[in-house]
XYZ file of C-alpha atoms in Angstrom:
738
model
C 61.189 46.535 10.504
C 59.347 47.951 7.491
C 55.857 47.357 8.884
C 56.768 48.998 12.171
C 58.172 52.053 10.433
C 54.985 52.313 8.352
C 52.872 52.133 11.498
C 54.947 54.803 13.192
C 54.572 57.018 10.131
C 50.817 56.629 10.358
C 50.895 57.495 14.046
C 52.877 60.646 13.311
C 50.319 61.597 10.655
C 47.566 61.650 13.283
C 49.576 62.990 16.191
C 47.283 66.017 16.167
C 44.464 63.764 17.373
C 43.600 64.517 21.006
C 40.639 62.419 22.100
C 38.289 63.855 24.637
C 36.171 61.923 27.076
C 33.755 60.707 24.387
C 34.392 57.161 23.175
C 33.035 58.178 19.793
C 35.664 60.829 19.099
C 36.813 60.929 15.495
C 40.253 59.643 14.560
C 41.788 59.665 11.061
C 44.564 57.564 9.594
C 46.097 58.483 6.247
C 48.668 56.505 4.304
C 51.373 58.330 2.383
C 52.393 55.143 0.538
C 51.565 54.415 -3.113
C 49.754 51.095 -3.698
C 47.343 49.579 -6.208
C 44.743 49.717 -3.426
C 44.571 53.472 -3.757
C 42.905 54.929 -0.683
C 41.017 51.729 0.107
C 41.694 49.823 3.304
C 42.123 46.104 3.826
C 39.829 45.308 6.762
C 40.710 42.012 8.432
C 37.774 40.414 10.196
C 37.458 37.199 12.162
C 36.947 35.678 15.592
C 39.310 36.081 18.535
C 42.373 33.937 17.915
C 42.094 34.155 14.117
C 45.418 35.991 13.969
C 44.080 39.284 12.614
C 46.727 41.463 14.277
C 49.690 39.264 13.341
C 48.429 38.734 9.801
C 47.694 42.445 9.456
C 51.258 43.377 10.325
C 52.714 40.974 7.764
C 50.298 42.110 5.052
C 51.086 45.753 5.815
C 54.808 44.995 5.597
C 54.324 43.249 2.243
C 52.394 46.177 0.784
C 54.252 48.996 2.527
C 51.121 50.267 4.273
C 50.267 51.329 7.838
C 49.000 48.547 10.103
C 46.199 49.534 12.465
C 44.840 47.341 15.239
C 41.403 48.529 16.356
C 41.782 47.151 19.880
C 45.221 48.629 20.560
C 45.338 51.700 18.328
C 41.752 52.929 18.428
C 39.727 51.608 21.364
C 42.373 51.707 24.097
C 43.519 55.165 23.024
C 39.935 56.458 22.939
C 39.040 54.922 26.301
C 42.474 55.400 27.892
C 42.229 51.981 29.434
C 42.775 48.381 28.339
C 39.925 46.717 26.469
C 39.650 44.033 29.156
C 39.245 46.700 31.848
C 36.506 48.424 29.845
C 34.646 45.150 29.323
C 34.812 44.331 33.026
C 33.606 47.814 33.932
C 30.568 48.177 31.682
C 29.524 44.613 30.779
C 29.103 42.974 27.420
C 25.995 44.747 26.076
C 27.191 48.229 26.918
C 30.695 47.367 25.699
C 29.406 46.430 22.231
C 27.567 49.750 21.945
C 30.519 51.869 23.073
C 32.871 49.883 20.854
C 30.535 50.466 17.910
C 30.366 54.199 18.604
C 34.151 54.414 18.720
C 34.421 52.611 15.378
C 31.834 54.946 13.830
C 34.228 57.802 14.557
C 37.189 56.048 12.978
C 38.509 56.776 9.503
C 41.525 55.530 7.612
C 42.749 55.376 4.039
C 45.216 53.031 2.400
C 45.810 51.006 5.559
C 45.594 47.432 6.803
C 43.053 47.453 9.628
C 42.663 44.538 12.048
C 39.131 44.738 13.436
C 38.203 43.400 16.815
C 36.437 40.055 16.988
C 33.219 41.743 18.112
C 33.143 44.693 15.667
C 30.920 42.817 13.178
C 28.207 42.501 15.839
C 27.512 46.259 15.568
C 25.719 46.921 12.268
C 26.171 50.705 12.103
C 29.891 50.467 12.839
C 30.425 47.820 10.171
C 28.447 49.787 7.606
C 30.739 52.728 8.334
C 34.068 50.919 8.051
C 32.996 48.648 5.170
C 32.611 51.723 2.972
C 36.330 52.434 3.359
C 37.663 49.247 1.777
C 37.446 45.510 1.309
C 36.416 43.308 4.237
C 38.500 40.122 4.431
C 37.169 37.305 6.618
C 39.865 35.072 8.069
C 37.923 31.800 8.139
C 40.019 29.745 10.551
C 39.179 26.240 11.738
C 37.479 26.228 15.128
C 39.980 23.688 16.464
C 42.911 25.937 15.520
C 41.272 28.905 17.248
C 40.464 26.953 20.398
C 44.036 25.692 20.575
C 45.421 29.220 20.238
C 43.018 30.653 22.802
C 43.950 27.934 25.295
C 47.401 29.512 25.363
C 46.092 33.077 25.718
C 44.355 35.181 28.303
C 40.793 35.599 27.028
C 39.417 38.169 29.454
C 38.495 40.613 26.695
C 36.123 38.444 24.644
C 32.555 39.722 24.778
C 30.037 37.125 25.935
C 32.628 34.654 27.205
C 31.329 34.589 30.773
C 29.390 31.363 31.256
C 29.412 30.489 27.534
C 31.765 28.066 25.819
C 34.182 29.494 23.310
C 32.948 27.004 20.711
C 29.397 28.357 21.094
C 30.661 31.930 20.744
C 32.463 31.029 17.525
C 29.348 29.350 16.148
C 27.133 32.323 17.018
C 29.452 34.948 15.562
C 29.988 33.162 12.250
C 26.709 34.537 10.872
C 27.942 38.099 11.399
C 31.296 37.489 9.750
C 29.595 35.955 6.735
C 27.188 38.870 6.526
C 29.909 41.479 6.162
C 32.621 39.726 4.171
C 33.738 40.788 0.710
C 36.420 38.090 0.578
C 36.745 34.834 2.448
C 40.276 33.606 3.102
C 39.881 29.909 3.854
C 42.688 29.121 6.272
C 43.889 25.552 6.034
C 44.335 23.276 9.026
C 47.630 24.267 10.613
C 48.320 27.240 8.314
C 51.020 29.549 9.674
C 50.510 33.278 10.079
C 52.823 33.857 7.111
C 50.805 31.475 4.922
C 47.543 33.179 5.857
C 49.042 36.595 5.115
C 50.123 35.378 1.686
C 46.576 34.176 1.036
C 45.197 37.562 2.083
C 47.456 39.442 -0.337
C 46.604 37.034 -3.164
C 42.869 37.266 -2.436
C 42.841 41.061 -2.296
C 44.826 41.301 -5.528
C 42.315 38.951 -7.156
C 39.425 41.054 -5.849
C 40.835 44.217 -7.412
C 41.657 42.630 -10.780
C 38.477 41.056 -12.214
C 39.884 41.157 -15.749
C 42.365 38.470 -14.728
C 39.460 35.970 -14.644
C 37.909 35.854 -18.075
C 36.651 33.168 -20.433
C 37.516 32.092 -23.951
C 35.835 29.897 -26.524
C 37.077 26.363 -27.095
C 37.236 27.305 -30.787
C 38.932 30.663 -30.354
C 42.465 31.952 -30.066
C 43.213 31.951 -26.335
C 45.926 34.576 -26.878
C 43.652 37.010 -28.683
C 42.771 40.118 -26.646
C 39.493 40.476 -28.502
C 37.674 38.135 -26.099
C 39.577 39.122 -22.975
C 36.606 40.898 -21.407
C 34.201 37.949 -21.262
C 33.434 37.439 -17.582
C 31.468 34.858 -15.627
C 28.291 36.958 -15.696
C 28.578 37.143 -19.497
C 28.995 33.397 -20.056
C 26.098 32.575 -17.726
C 23.741 34.587 -19.911
C 25.265 33.860 -23.332
C 25.561 30.086 -22.811
C 27.234 29.379 -26.152
C 30.181 31.369 -27.533
C 29.514 33.384 -30.722
C 31.793 31.110 -32.791
C 29.836 28.012 -31.739
C 32.395 26.903 -29.167
C 31.958 26.440 -25.434
C 33.279 28.802 -22.803
C 36.219 27.764 -20.605
C 38.186 29.795 -18.024
C 41.202 31.371 -19.694
C 43.397 30.921 -16.633
C 42.238 27.435 -15.675
C 41.000 26.365 -12.261
C 42.246 27.592 -8.877
C 44.390 25.089 -7.005
C 43.437 24.168 -3.443
C 46.157 22.867 -1.156
C 45.824 19.850 1.120
C 45.377 21.927 4.299
C 42.395 23.702 2.787
C 40.841 20.424 1.624
C 41.077 19.223 5.228
C 39.098 22.310 6.279
C 36.464 21.566 3.665
C 36.037 17.982 4.885
C 33.847 18.938 7.831
C 31.563 21.338 5.964
C 27.971 20.708 4.970
C 27.264 20.311 1.274
C 25.962 23.893 1.001
C 29.031 25.254 2.810
C 31.345 23.175 0.620
C 29.624 24.477 -2.512
C 29.996 28.057 -1.349
C 33.672 27.664 -0.424
C 34.613 25.975 -3.709
C 32.573 28.197 -5.999
C 33.856 31.388 -4.352
C 37.242 30.387 -5.711
C 35.864 29.915 -9.235
C 33.477 32.883 -9.521
C 34.920 36.377 -9.204
C 33.169 38.460 -6.516
C 32.593 41.269 -9.018
C 30.235 38.857 -10.802
C 28.647 37.262 -7.740
C 29.629 38.627 -4.306
C 30.623 35.974 -1.785
C 27.752 36.736 0.590
C 25.220 36.426 -2.229
C 26.772 33.180 -3.417
C 26.556 31.732 0.068
C 22.867 32.656 0.252
C 22.287 30.953 -3.091
C 23.970 27.704 -2.082
C 22.003 27.668 1.175
C 18.761 27.903 -0.820
C 19.914 25.405 -3.441
C 20.986 22.636 -1.055
C 18.553 22.613 1.827
C 15.362 20.783 2.698
C 14.501 20.502 -1.007
C 16.805 17.456 -0.885
C 15.489 14.352 0.850
C 18.916 13.491 2.311
C 20.595 15.877 4.795
C 23.909 14.965 3.139
C 22.464 16.083 -0.242
C 24.692 13.646 -2.174
C 25.420 10.760 0.238
C 27.966 8.036 -0.455
C 27.042 4.424 0.319
C 29.301 1.370 0.341
C 28.134 -1.085 -2.299
C 30.586 -3.992 -2.260
C 34.329 -4.529 -2.237
C 36.101 -1.323 -3.153
C 32.985 0.157 -4.797
C 30.932 3.032 -3.410
C 27.766 4.580 -4.818
C 27.213 8.317 -4.649
C 23.466 8.867 -4.681
C 22.906 11.986 -6.763
C 19.123 11.589 -6.952
C 17.842 13.012 -3.660
C 16.839 16.356 -5.203
C 13.329 17.449 -6.203
C 13.344 15.702 -9.609
C 15.279 12.579 -8.552
C 18.304 13.019 -10.810
C 21.869 14.328 -10.617
C 20.820 17.343 -12.697
C 19.279 18.849 -9.547
C 22.760 19.303 -8.060
C 23.463 21.943 -10.725
C 19.986 23.162 -11.591
C 18.888 24.113 -8.091
C 21.754 26.640 -8.181
C 22.249 27.619 -11.826
C 18.923 29.509 -12.206
C 19.860 31.654 -9.192
C 23.186 32.497 -10.827
C 21.355 33.267 -14.067
C 18.889 35.515 -12.268
C 21.665 37.355 -10.444
C 23.590 38.028 -13.672
C 20.517 38.970 -15.705
C 21.015 42.389 -17.349
C 18.229 44.933 -16.904
C 15.638 45.731 -19.562
C 15.910 42.495 -21.527
C 13.913 39.269 -21.716
C 15.600 35.876 -21.894
C 14.297 32.609 -23.242
C 16.236 29.625 -21.909
C 16.259 26.778 -24.435
C 16.966 23.250 -23.243
C 17.365 19.936 -25.011
C 16.910 16.917 -22.767
C 17.158 13.163 -22.924
C 14.981 13.027 -19.827
C 16.362 14.347 -16.566
C 17.571 17.834 -17.522
C 14.100 18.957 -18.575
C 12.304 18.496 -15.273
C 15.355 19.708 -13.324
C 15.478 22.956 -15.343
C 11.759 23.496 -14.920
C 12.050 22.868 -11.175
C 15.096 25.111 -10.763
C 13.764 28.108 -12.672
C 10.342 27.617 -11.133
C 11.869 28.010 -7.677
C 13.242 31.507 -8.214
C 11.927 34.167 -5.885
C 13.860 37.481 -5.482
C 15.031 40.155 -7.937
C 17.617 40.227 -10.748
C 21.200 41.450 -10.976
C 22.738 42.115 -7.608
C 19.734 40.831 -5.673
C 21.390 37.819 -4.154
C 20.128 35.291 -6.644
C 16.415 35.701 -6.235
C 14.063 36.056 -9.131
C 10.616 37.692 -8.678
C 11.217 40.437 -11.251
C 13.842 38.365 -13.074
C 11.502 35.390 -13.301
C 9.004 37.597 -15.096
C 11.651 38.314 -17.732
C 12.775 34.689 -18.132
C 11.042 31.930 -20.051
C 12.075 28.267 -20.174
C 11.364 26.027 -23.158
C 12.366 22.345 -23.055
C 12.533 20.043 -26.080
C 12.686 16.260 -25.603
C 12.434 13.243 -27.935
C 8.958 11.766 -27.646
C 10.146 8.166 -27.595
C 13.476 8.803 -25.868
C 12.425 9.353 -22.248
C 10.654 7.242 -19.646
C 6.962 7.594 -18.749
C 7.841 9.052 -15.358
C 10.153 11.612 -16.966
C 7.331 12.644 -19.310
C 4.963 13.050 -16.373
C 7.526 15.129 -14.525
C 7.946 17.544 -17.408
C 4.211 17.705 -18.108
C 3.569 18.632 -14.472
C 5.356 21.990 -14.803
C 2.753 24.304 -16.250
C 3.262 27.353 -14.039
C 4.505 30.714 -15.263
C 6.909 30.988 -18.160
C 7.811 27.311 -18.471
C 6.918 24.733 -21.081
C 8.055 21.326 -22.341
C 7.574 20.176 -25.947
C 7.717 16.556 -27.088
C 9.437 16.218 -30.483
C 7.862 13.403 -32.476
C 10.319 11.132 -34.310
C 13.441 12.875 -32.942
C 16.366 11.900 -30.771
C 18.285 14.014 -28.267
C 21.009 14.899 -30.750
C 18.429 16.433 -33.116
C 17.019 18.573 -30.300
C 20.448 19.734 -29.159
C 21.651 20.367 -32.726
C 18.549 22.463 -33.461
C 19.094 24.632 -30.391
C 22.729 25.238 -31.337
C 21.562 26.214 -34.826
C 19.142 28.761 -33.366
C 22.018 30.358 -31.476
C 24.034 30.579 -34.678
C 21.328 32.126 -36.878
C 21.621 35.897 -36.786
C 18.264 36.376 -38.499
C 16.320 34.530 -35.786
C 18.259 36.195 -32.974
C 17.743 39.624 -34.510
C 14.027 39.040 -35.027
C 13.502 38.011 -31.407
C 15.569 40.932 -30.128
C 13.795 43.582 -32.244
C 10.239 42.275 -32.007
C 10.215 41.018 -28.436
C 13.325 42.387 -26.720
C 14.299 38.753 -26.124
C 17.679 37.037 -26.112
C 18.229 33.270 -26.243
C 20.220 31.402 -23.604
C 20.599 27.788 -22.521
C 20.718 25.676 -19.359
C 22.270 22.541 -20.836
C 25.758 21.649 -19.673
C 27.129 23.640 -22.598
C 26.396 26.569 -20.242
C 29.365 27.020 -17.901
C 27.105 27.815 -14.940
C 25.396 24.434 -15.410
C 28.661 22.513 -15.469
C 30.571 24.294 -12.709
C 28.358 23.277 -9.723
C 28.848 19.606 -10.626
C 32.449 19.880 -9.434
C 31.111 20.094 -5.890
C 29.575 16.624 -5.669
C 32.784 14.927 -6.759
C 34.615 16.802 -4.002
C 31.859 15.855 -1.562
C 32.244 12.162 -2.443
C 36.000 12.130 -1.909
C 35.755 14.022 1.377
C 33.052 11.608 2.557
C 35.403 8.659 1.996
C 38.140 10.592 3.797
C 35.895 11.261 6.815
C 34.924 7.593 6.980
C 38.555 6.501 6.959
C 38.343 4.738 3.595
C 41.276 6.846 2.329
C 43.860 9.140 3.830
C 43.866 12.519 2.175
C 46.027 12.362 -0.919
C 45.275 8.736 -1.740
C 43.517 8.498 -5.130
C 39.882 7.638 -5.681
C 38.542 6.708 -9.116
C 35.193 7.976 -10.379
C 33.025 5.986 -12.784
C 30.301 8.041 -14.441
C 27.520 7.169 -16.907
C 28.532 9.365 -19.845
C 26.189 11.015 -22.308
C 26.978 14.692 -22.847
C 30.290 14.245 -20.974
C 29.483 16.964 -18.416
C 29.601 14.610 -15.427
C 33.014 13.293 -16.445
C 34.293 16.783 -17.296
C 33.341 18.108 -13.867
C 35.291 15.248 -12.233
C 38.328 16.247 -14.286
C 37.877 19.861 -13.192
C 37.749 18.732 -9.551
C 41.064 16.983 -10.158
C 42.516 20.218 -11.553
C 41.513 21.927 -8.308
C 43.691 19.492 -6.379
C 41.184 16.779 -5.446
C 43.063 13.422 -5.466
C 41.086 11.912 -8.332
C 42.728 8.860 -9.883
C 41.086 7.846 -13.138
C 37.784 9.125 -14.477
C 36.026 6.149 -16.082
C 33.400 6.956 -18.713
C 30.634 4.384 -19.037
C 28.527 4.228 -22.212
C 25.601 2.091 -23.283
C 25.199 0.763 -26.848
C 25.615 4.341 -28.079
C 29.290 3.993 -27.334
C 30.746 6.898 -29.301
C 32.626 8.167 -26.220
C 34.118 4.772 -25.421
C 35.161 4.215 -29.026
C 36.795 7.632 -29.299
C 38.722 7.383 -26.027
C 39.989 3.931 -26.915
C 40.898 4.620 -30.558
C 41.170 8.377 -31.117
C 38.569 8.187 -33.894
C 35.276 10.040 -33.496
C 33.051 8.543 -36.198
C 29.323 9.156 -36.608
C 29.045 7.700 -40.109
C 26.407 5.010 -40.365
C 25.827 5.093 -36.626
C 22.124 5.491 -35.806
C 21.117 6.333 -32.263
C 19.844 3.257 -30.428
C 17.059 3.539 -27.866
C 18.133 1.928 -24.583
C 16.987 1.473 -21.001
C 19.405 4.303 -20.033
C 18.071 7.173 -22.184
C 20.006 9.978 -20.491
C 23.167 8.678 -22.171
C 21.555 7.950 -25.546
C 23.733 10.645 -27.114
C 26.102 10.539 -30.084
C 27.488 14.110 -30.006
C 28.645 14.793 -26.429
C 29.026 18.564 -26.199
C 31.471 18.650 -23.316
C 33.937 16.433 -25.164
C 34.878 19.706 -26.859
C 35.954 21.189 -23.524
C 37.977 18.062 -22.755
C 39.804 18.208 -26.082
C 40.558 21.896 -25.550
C 42.188 21.152 -22.196
C 43.946 17.978 -23.390
C 45.420 19.877 -26.349
C 46.820 22.616 -24.116
C 44.098 25.107 -25.043
C 44.530 24.817 -28.811
C 41.317 26.486 -29.964
C 42.315 26.385 -33.619
C 42.734 22.609 -33.458
C 39.375 22.173 -31.720
C 37.663 24.378 -34.327
C 39.282 22.325 -37.091
C 38.201 18.999 -35.531
C 34.594 20.074 -35.029
C 34.423 21.669 -38.453
C 35.516 18.340 -39.895
C 32.922 16.524 -37.794
C 30.210 18.807 -39.148
C 31.327 18.303 -42.760
C 32.447 14.677 -42.761
C 30.826 13.210 -39.608
C 34.278 12.052 -38.486
C 37.630 13.159 -37.134
C 40.772 11.448 -35.864
C 43.149 12.994 -33.335
C 46.921 12.729 -33.410
C 48.617 10.024 -31.276
C 50.018 12.661 -28.907
C 46.559 14.073 -28.214
C 45.088 10.576 -27.789
C 47.823 9.820 -25.239
C 46.884 12.978 -23.312
C 43.212 11.917 -23.369
C 43.971 8.401 -22.154
C 46.186 9.759 -19.395
C 43.079 11.303 -17.830
C 40.239 8.920 -18.628
C 39.293 5.332 -19.345
C 36.134 4.267 -21.127
C 34.010 1.196 -21.706
C 30.466 0.288 -22.641
C 27.701 -2.042 -21.557
C 24.946 -3.726 -23.570
C 21.294 -4.039 -22.574
C 21.507 -7.624 -21.325
C 24.549 -6.893 -19.203
C 22.862 -3.790 -17.777
C 19.813 -5.823 -16.728
C 22.037 -8.558 -15.284
C 23.896 -6.013 -13.137
C 20.642 -4.644 -11.716
C 19.467 -8.171 -10.918
C 22.783 -9.465 -9.504
C 23.441 -6.425 -7.296
C 19.930 -6.655 -5.878
C 20.328 -10.389 -5.227
C 23.658 -9.939 -3.429
C 22.996 -6.722 -1.526
C 19.309 -5.829 -1.696
C 20.244 -2.503 -3.291
C 18.215 -1.242 -6.256
C 19.925 0.807 -8.952
C 18.615 2.442 -12.088
C 19.899 1.432 -15.570
C 22.390 4.341 -15.836
C 24.017 3.371 -12.551
C 24.071 -0.260 -13.692
C 25.943 0.754 -16.866
C 28.574 2.485 -14.712
C 28.789 -0.501 -12.349
C 29.324 -2.919 -15.279
C 32.117 -0.802 -16.755
C 33.760 -0.297 -13.342
C 33.751 -4.061 -12.801
C 35.509 -4.546 -16.127
C 38.035 -1.698 -16.100
C 38.784 -0.539 -12.601
C 40.510 -3.630 -11.266
C 40.444 -2.710 -7.574
C 43.477 -0.405 -7.820
C 41.755 2.161 -5.564
C 38.320 2.868 -4.136
C 35.918 3.771 -6.931
C 32.878 6.021 -6.653
C 30.066 5.031 -9.009
C 27.918 8.055 -9.773
C 24.280 7.042 -9.402
C 22.660 9.658 -11.583
C 18.948 8.835 -11.230
C 16.540 7.175 -8.827
C 15.443 3.700 -9.863
C 11.795 4.782 -9.614
C 12.109 6.886 -12.767
C 12.730 3.735 -14.812
C 10.227 1.312 -13.303
C 9.597 -0.938 -16.323
C 13.320 -1.382 -17.018
C 14.183 -2.169 -13.403
C 11.227 -4.497 -12.878
C 12.089 -6.242 -16.124
C 15.692 -6.680 -15.031
C 14.470 -8.173 -11.742
C 12.223 -10.510 -13.760
C 9.128 -9.456 -11.870
C 6.103 -11.196 -13.366
C 3.579 -9.894 -13.990
C 5.013 -6.359 -14.011
C 2.393 -3.693 -13.262
C 1.560 -1.312 -16.107
C 0.497 1.681 -14.012
C 3.475 3.953 -13.060
C 2.212 4.383 -9.506
C 1.866 0.631 -9.024
C 5.365 0.212 -10.429
C 6.751 2.585 -7.793
C 4.927 0.740 -5.016
C 6.246 -2.623 -6.219
C 9.812 -1.300 -6.437
C 9.613 0.062 -2.911
C 8.648 -3.377 -1.640
C 11.702 -4.888 -3.373
C 14.322 -2.467 -2.017
C 15.835 -4.304 0.954
C 18.462 -1.629 1.628
C 19.292 1.817 0.374
C 16.799 4.520 -0.532
C 13.085 3.873 -0.630
C 10.703 5.327 -3.158
C 11.278 9.002 -4.016
C 8.267 10.829 -2.539
C 8.345 13.735 -4.972
C 8.315 11.311 -7.894
C 5.276 9.618 -6.350
C 3.477 12.947 -5.964
C 4.288 13.826 -9.562
C 2.938 10.515 -10.856
C -0.188 10.809 -8.704
C -0.954 14.293 -10.000
C 0.261 14.112 -13.585
C -1.503 11.172 -15.203
C -4.017 13.419 -16.981
C -1.482 15.907 -18.353
C -0.890 15.911 -22.100
C 2.360 17.404 -23.445
C 2.738 19.718 -26.421
C 4.003 17.866 -29.478
C 5.775 19.039 -32.626
C 7.418 17.341 -35.598
C 11.151 16.660 -35.834
C 11.724 19.588 -38.187
C 13.911 22.589 -37.447
C 11.177 24.987 -38.605
C 8.671 23.362 -36.245
C 10.989 23.935 -33.277
C 11.490 27.571 -34.314
C 7.694 27.995 -34.384
C 7.536 26.652 -30.820
C 10.178 29.206 -29.792
C 8.247 32.108 -31.328
C 5.002 30.888 -29.811
C 6.676 30.666 -26.397
C 8.134 34.152 -26.700
C 4.753 35.596 -27.638
C 3.133 33.844 -24.678
C 5.804 35.034 -22.223
C 6.707 38.558 -23.282
C 4.799 41.499 -24.667
C 5.726 42.519 -28.224
C 8.031 45.563 -28.276
C 6.047 48.590 -29.536
């Protein structure tokens, strides 16, 4: 066999090694094979029973490299006795130290090395071997390991005496996650051959970061000119130079059914880490750093341990509550993580001003997320002490287009480099259009760069790092229904989302591209039904269509940015077509897509809309039947799901905001008379009406209690006025370059 011959060749290369009595004697292994790894090793790490030795042999055979097993080829040769005998002779604590010393004397190059299950418990030894290559963690399901170990003799596992194997696995996981460069998520029931194939694929990916780059939705996807735009670039840039949005050139990674079954039992933070590791190259954000970020993002800052729990509503309808974060909206699911990614990717020696347009929820979520940073810039694991000092956040919102509670939330953030500005007489589209214009004006960008050393960025869902984390909560919803026995894995689940900027719907479609069994994505609009009209007719027409103020302001949008990403994907990545369509929209306020493209759009999504009376009736009727309170955005989605979904499959209705943020609208829908005028009294009255489901959101209450005296900054709905606010913010945040 090829792997055996390679191993024998390696043994011959070190036949001069003659270990003395010291367990720390030095041993060297040198490969004579040529491989794209160069002289780096592949270091397989994992618990006992993970299959490291068997996988290592297959990987070595595939790559034509020596296979080295630390237990058999290093420790037993150094000690001249079986590992089990050594463990019995010296005890667990002494064994770990002697094992670590032996590994500190080990060297190899261009080999596949299967570490022992306890090697990662010795810090000095792991620091030594990790320098020689890439550490691959075989993340195998505990049940698979326990089943394998039940068929094996386990007398050489450190710490096994008097301790359950399950407890040992749980304890050691922290060490494996500390040292990994790559996680290979092993699916339930994966064979050794399948795991080995995943290892080879993962290591190849690790060594070829240029295979994962991004292109503009308006660019030529075949052009090599943009082939070097990586994740860390798009996080900081936000918008592509040609005005398009960034999308991954190679699409999304596909996850097979066995891996999804592994993901089903993970916490939300673990699920986020596992999914995002597959979408973010480790050269941009190392896996260990990403895991630390997700742990910080999705912890006790959410009022529900599940983070985004799913609740049965009625019939085949389920509500995913996306409002348990610090600002009580679904934006927290992305914006508790995105600022950490931004901070990690932040280049040195440059200031960044993050510009945000909001129709209500994004503003406070951005301010909360960036305000929570606390470490140190690129490579620092997503913290932000030093990086926070180089980052300012400026939020623009329409003065009459958000609720009173949303205004109080934004006004309450007055710490550090963060500010919200109310734009008098504007709508969301004006705010978003003005920010895009600032990105496109070279004169403004040059002035800020020269005078203040400052670059503009954005945290709206036009930024890829804002959109990507939203994929996770759709996966979480499906896996929740799977765990509860509502569906067997593979059976479709529809998702109905209130649609404004189309990011929520787009992230559901991306989850489907990753292999999640999503049926239809149903887009729900209010009276500003531009999305519904386009999906149903193929005509995107803004002529003579004023923006209407509604009880669901977060979707009071006429130019949904992420529709551009959807059209790029639906057209097969035709950037020239997308550029042509959006150029026509800018010039003529209208475009029409070809029947073939409309068919591709309708294959993926359905769309409908709901008027104000129907929205109020849904809130009232659901509360009467179930006791559950929902906000107006959720009610819009519920109304459209009732009309379009037809019971063909379970449907998850994305509840994007807590009802307490829209007290007057909800109380009015419930026909509460007289309705209290004070926001705090409104929250108290709503809490008394909620017979089931979530109570009042405590952080919203604290915000209302402390923010009643805050007065926001205000400017006119003129582009020049917004530019003045930007310059004023930059001067306040950053010293002028001398």
